[in-house]
Amino acid sequence: QLQLQESGPGLVKPSDTLSLTCTVSGDSISNSDSHWGWVRQPPGKGLEWIATIYHTGTTYYNASLKSRVALSVDASKGQFSLKLISVTAADTAVYYCGRHRFSINTFFVDYWGPGYLLTVSS
Amino acid sequence: SSILTQPPSVSVAPGETATITCGEDKIGRKSVHWYQQKTGQAPVLVVYDDRDRPSGIPERFSGSNYGNTATLTISRVDAGDEADYYCQVCEDGGRQWVFGGGTKLTVL
């Protein structure tokens, strides 16, 4: 059974860099059928897609976040990571990692991590 | 980019049918996916590619998509179906995603 688990610092100061890691078990990150990525949810609000990555390094970023976001994959560790620079209070959210499945011209998330609350505060 | 319009709330009595819509101009030309999110939990995929169900999702959950409206239908609703429901599409060949604002389903 595929499982994902987010990890990170929990609290980040404004203007700092946010770094989160997702550890995958039960499937290989190099599986040709699988992409991986992140979705976030500010407290009390809806879902926002952040980015998607394939094990080859091909990435897709939300246009509104593209200038501040970077994804990377470490297949040897079964992990992929998110970096978000210059954070503000608006980046406070629950961050979900997940497996992003590709269908014809579309993606969806078929497996989600439990979520990780990251707070931006001084 | 797309704006997916969902009603903020839908209420239904137990045993009845809940209908949750997701609107956008010509959404019928895109594949729509639906997620259920219960309070304090991660979302769960309940319908993908307009009408397909992942394994483990009851047949009570069904989807359709035509014209300017995609619809998630939940038949024989029970208290366990209370949750927020989100629709989602992709644009630009999958390079951009959009989520709807979410609909809170209340079982009376």
Short mmCIF file of C-alpha atoms in Angstrom, two decimals, chain A residues 6 18 20 38-48 50 82 90-97 112-119, chain B residues 37 40-43:
data_model
loop_
_atom_site.label_atom_id
_atom_site.label_comp_id
_atom_site.label_asym_id
_atom_site.label_seq_id
_atom_site.Cartn_x
_atom_site.Cartn_y
_atom_site.Cartn_z
CA GLU A 6 5.50 14.98 4.95
CA LEU A 18 10.38 26.90 3.55
CA LEU A 20 9.44 20.28 3.14
CA TRP A 38 2.28 19.24 -3.51
CA VAL A 39 -1.06 20.83 -2.73
CA ARG A 40 -1.63 23.26 0.15
CA GLN A 41 -4.59 24.50 2.15
CA PRO A 42 -4.53 27.70 4.23
CA PRO A 43 -6.48 27.38 7.50
CA GLY A 44 -10.20 27.44 6.81
CA LYS A 45 -9.73 27.80 3.06
CA GLY A 46 -9.69 25.69 -0.08
CA LEU A 47 -7.07 23.65 -1.88
CA GLU A 48 -4.29 25.16 -3.98
CA ILE A 50 1.66 24.10 -5.89
CA LEU A 82 9.58 21.42 -1.89
CA ALA A 90 0.03 33.99 3.43
CA ASP A 91 2.10 30.82 3.02
CA THR A 92 0.83 29.46 6.34
CA ALA A 93 -1.04 26.33 5.38
CA VAL A 94 -1.34 22.58 5.64
CA TYR A 95 0.93 21.20 2.94
CA TYR A 96 -0.02 17.87 1.37
CA CYS A 97 2.32 15.75 -0.68
CA TRP A 112 -2.32 11.95 -0.31
CA GLY A 113 -0.02 12.34 2.65
CA PRO A 114 -1.69 13.18 5.99
CA GLY A 115 -0.69 16.82 5.69
CA TYR A 116 1.82 19.01 7.49
CA LEU A 117 0.94 22.34 9.10
CA LEU A 118 3.55 24.92 8.38
CA THR A 119 3.27 28.28 10.13
CA GLN B 37 -12.33 16.09 2.60
CA GLY B 40 -9.16 17.46 9.96
CA GLN B 41 -8.28 14.89 7.29
CA ALA B 42 -6.50 14.83 3.97
CA PRO B 43 -8.66 14.87 0.85
#
